[in-house]
Coordinates of C-alpha atoms and ligand atoms in Angstrom, one line a residue:
M1 CA 139.7 109.7 118.3
V2 CA 137.2 107.9 116.1
D3 CA 133.5 108.2 117.1
K4 CA 130.7 106.0 115.8
V5 CA 127.6 107.9 114.8
Y6 CA 124.4 106.1 114.0
S7 CA 122.3 107.6 111.3
V8 CA 120.2 106.9 108.3
C9 CA 121.5 106.8 104.7
G10 CA 120.0 109.6 102.6
M11 CA 121.5 108.5 99.3
C12 CA 118.2 107.0 98.1
T13 CA 114.7 106.5 99.4
V14 CA 115.2 103.2 101.1
R15 CA 116.9 104.9 104.1
C16 CA 119.1 102.1 105.4
P17 CA 120.4 102.4 109.0
I18 CA 124.1 103.2 108.9
E19 CA 127.1 103.4 111.2
V20 CA 129.5 106.3 110.4
E21 CA 133.0 106.6 111.7
V22 CA 133.8 110.2 112.4
E23 CA 137.2 111.7 113.3
N24 CA 137.6 115.3 114.3
G25 CA 134.2 116.1 112.9
E26 CA 134.9 114.5 109.5
V27 CA 133.4 111.4 108.0
M28 CA 136.0 108.6 107.6
F29 CA 133.9 105.6 106.7
I30 CA 130.2 104.5 106.3
K31 CA 128.9 101.0 106.7
G32 CA 125.5 99.4 107.4
N33 CA 124.5 99.5 111.1
P34 CA 125.9 96.2 112.4
H35 CA 123.4 96.3 115.3
D36 CA 120.6 95.9 112.9
P37 CA 120.4 92.2 112.0
G38 CA 118.8 92.9 108.7
M39 CA 121.8 95.1 107.6
A40 CA 124.5 93.1 109.3
G41 CA 127.0 95.8 108.5
A42 CA 126.3 95.7 104.7
L43 CA 125.7 98.7 102.5
C44 CA 125.2 99.2 98.8
P45 CA 127.9 101.0 96.8
R46 CA 125.8 104.2 96.6
G47 CA 125.4 104.2 100.4
G48 CA 129.1 103.9 100.8
A49 CA 129.6 106.8 98.4
G50 CA 127.9 109.1 100.9
Y51 CA 131.4 109.6 102.1
A52 CA 132.4 111.1 98.7
L53 CA 129.4 113.3 98.8
T54 CA 130.6 115.0 101.9
L55 CA 133.9 115.8 100.1
D56 CA 132.2 117.1 96.9
D57 CA 133.2 120.8 96.7
E58 CA 130.9 121.4 93.7
R59 CA 127.7 120.8 95.8
P60 CA 126.2 123.8 97.7
Q61 CA 128.0 124.0 101.0
F62 CA 125.7 126.6 102.6
P63 CA 122.3 128.2 102.0
M64 CA 122.2 130.7 99.1
I65 CA 119.4 133.1 98.0
R66 CA 119.2 133.9 94.3
Q67 CA 119.9 137.5 93.4
G68 CA 118.5 138.9 90.1
E69 CA 116.8 136.8 87.5
R70 CA 116.5 133.0 87.3
G71 CA 119.4 131.7 85.2
E72 CA 121.7 134.7 85.9
G73 CA 123.8 132.6 88.3
K74 CA 123.9 135.3 90.9
W75 CA 123.6 134.0 94.5
K76 CA 124.1 135.5 97.9
R77 CA 125.4 133.3 100.8
V78 CA 123.2 133.5 103.8
S79 CA 122.9 131.9 107.3
W80 CA 120.4 129.1 107.9
D81 CA 118.3 131.5 110.0
E82 CA 118.1 134.0 107.1
A83 CA 117.3 131.2 104.6
L84 CA 114.5 129.8 106.8
D85 CA 113.1 133.3 107.4
Y86 CA 113.1 133.9 103.7
V87 CA 111.2 130.7 103.0
A88 CA 108.7 131.5 105.8
D89 CA 108.1 135.0 104.5
R90 CA 107.5 133.8 101.0
L91 CA 105.2 131.0 102.2
K92 CA 103.3 133.4 104.4
G93 CA 102.9 135.8 101.5
I94 CA 101.3 133.1 99.4
M95 CA 99.0 132.0 102.2
D96 CA 97.9 135.6 102.9
K97 CA 97.1 136.1 99.3
Y98 CA 95.6 132.8 98.3
G99 CA 94.7 131.1 101.6
P100 CA 96.4 128.2 103.5
E101 CA 94.8 125.6 101.2
S102 CA 96.9 127.0 98.3
V103 CA 99.8 125.1 99.9
L104 CA 100.5 121.5 98.9
W105 CA 103.3 119.3 100.3
S106 CA 104.4 116.4 98.2
D107 CA 107.3 114.1 99.3
R108 CA 108.6 110.7 98.5
G109 CA 106.7 108.9 101.2
G110 CA 108.7 106.6 103.5
P111 CA 110.1 107.8 106.8
F112 CA 109.5 111.3 108.2
R113 CA 106.2 111.9 106.3
D114 CA 104.5 112.4 109.7
L115 CA 106.6 115.5 110.2
H116 CA 105.7 116.8 106.7
M117 CA 102.0 116.0 107.3
A118 CA 102.1 117.8 110.7
F119 CA 103.8 120.8 109.1
V120 CA 101.3 121.2 106.3
R121 CA 98.4 120.7 108.7
A122 CA 99.8 123.3 111.0
L123 CA 99.7 125.7 108.1
G124 CA 96.0 125.0 107.8
S125 CA 96.1 123.0 104.6
P126 CA 94.8 119.4 104.1
N127 CA 96.9 119.1 101.0
Y128 CA 99.5 116.4 101.4
C129 CA 100.4 113.8 98.8
N130 CA 103.4 111.7 98.0
H131 CA 105.0 109.4 95.5
D132 CA 102.5 106.6 96.5
S133 CA 99.7 108.6 94.9
S134 CA 101.0 107.9 91.5
C135 CA 103.5 105.0 91.8
A136 CA 102.4 101.4 92.5
R137 CA 98.8 102.5 92.8
N138 CA 97.6 99.2 91.3
V139 CA 99.6 97.2 93.8
Q140 CA 98.3 99.4 96.6
H141 CA 94.7 99.0 95.6
A142 CA 95.1 95.3 95.1
A143 CA 96.6 94.9 98.6
K144 CA 93.9 97.0 100.1
S145 CA 91.0 95.1 98.5
V146 CA 92.5 91.6 99.2
M147 CA 94.1 92.2 102.6
G148 CA 92.4 95.4 103.9
M149 CA 95.7 97.1 104.3
G150 CA 98.2 98.9 102.0
R151 CA 101.3 97.2 100.6
K152 CA 103.5 99.2 102.9
D153 CA 101.5 98.1 106.0
V154 CA 103.1 94.7 105.8
S155 CA 106.8 93.8 105.9
Y156 CA 108.0 90.9 103.9
D157 CA 109.7 88.2 105.9
Y158 CA 112.1 87.0 103.2
K159 CA 114.4 85.3 105.6
N160 CA 111.9 82.8 106.8
C161 CA 110.2 82.3 103.5
R162 CA 110.1 78.7 102.2
H163 CA 109.3 79.5 98.6
L164 CA 109.7 83.0 97.2
V165 CA 108.3 83.9 93.8
L166 CA 109.7 87.1 92.3
Q167 CA 107.6 88.2 89.3
T168 CA 109.4 90.9 87.4
R169 CA 111.1 91.9 90.7
N170 CA 114.8 91.8 90.2
I171 CA 115.7 91.9 93.9
F172 CA 119.4 91.2 93.5
E173 CA 120.0 94.2 91.2
A174 CA 117.7 96.5 93.1
I175 CA 118.6 98.9 95.9
N176 CA 117.4 97.4 99.1
V177 CA 120.2 96.0 101.2
K178 CA 118.0 94.4 103.8
E179 CA 115.9 92.6 101.2
V180 CA 118.9 91.2 99.5
N181 CA 120.4 90.0 102.8
G182 CA 117.0 88.4 103.7
V183 CA 116.8 86.5 100.4
L184 CA 120.4 85.3 100.8
D185 CA 119.5 84.1 104.3
M186 CA 116.5 82.3 102.9
K187 CA 118.6 80.6 100.3
D188 CA 121.1 79.5 103.0
K189 CA 118.2 78.0 105.0
G190 CA 117.1 76.0 102.0
G191 CA 114.3 78.2 100.7
Q192 CA 113.3 77.9 97.1
L193 CA 113.4 80.9 94.7
T194 CA 111.3 81.1 91.6
V195 CA 111.9 84.1 89.3
I196 CA 109.6 85.1 86.5
D197 CA 111.1 87.8 84.2
I198 CA 111.6 88.9 80.7
R199 CA 115.4 88.9 81.2
A200 CA 117.8 86.4 82.6
N201 CA 119.0 88.8 85.3
V202 CA 121.1 88.4 88.5
S203 CA 118.0 87.3 90.5
A204 CA 117.3 84.6 87.8
S205 CA 120.9 83.4 88.1
K206 CA 120.3 82.6 91.8
A207 CA 116.8 81.0 91.2
D208 CA 115.9 77.4 91.6
N209 CA 113.3 77.9 88.9
F210 CA 113.4 80.6 86.2
M211 CA 110.7 81.3 83.8
L212 CA 111.6 83.5 80.9
I213 CA 108.5 85.1 79.6
R214 CA 107.6 87.2 76.6
P215 CA 107.2 90.9 77.4
G216 CA 103.6 91.8 78.1
T217 CA 102.5 88.3 79.1
D218 CA 103.4 88.4 82.8
Y219 CA 99.9 89.0 84.0
A220 CA 98.6 86.0 82.0
Ligands
LIG301 S1 119.9 101.2 99.4 FE1 122.0 102.0 99.4 S2 121.7 104.2 98.8 FE2 119.7 103.4 99.4 S3 119.5 104.0 101.6 FE3 120.3 101.9 101.5 S4 122.6 102.1 101.5 FE4 121.7 104.1 101.0

């Protein structure tokens, strides 16, 4: 019997909602969650390849603890309980020696960061940072100073956009399925697309107006 399991794609940081067909505990097929109108059942090729990842016998299949020196290639298979106890002991040893503030948690941002922040706070450390600390900082600061909120505190309503300007943002060759679906819907509804880029890319090929600029002149 085939079951449908609803989950989140972990193949990149976008984290698209997925529907997974599972038979006898094995993944048979992965598609975008059809109940999510933004996904409409679609998935990027990498998301679909999540199925192949489950079959990859070269990836670690269980927790292992290194034996001997780094690089020696000696590993011991352990249970998840043993692995978690090992990590907890090491972490506790560091905190006993250097204090809880010696621990810093850094992640990619996006979903689940509340869990990470709660965990690091429970350890007694205020030190949490993520990808957003170093990437897209200028966009983040600009959004905060202009709108009073960060760039991720708004979601872009591409579908109902009447004129979308993509400045060096090659949305059709990027990795966000929902955004691509949204822009395609916008085009179907008669929305205009302007693309400003240094390359005639796929997004440019779908644009009503394309401005090919010299590299380095985009801000001007
Ligand atoms: S963009 Fe593709 S790889 Fe990334 S989360 Fe979505 S389906 Fe997965």
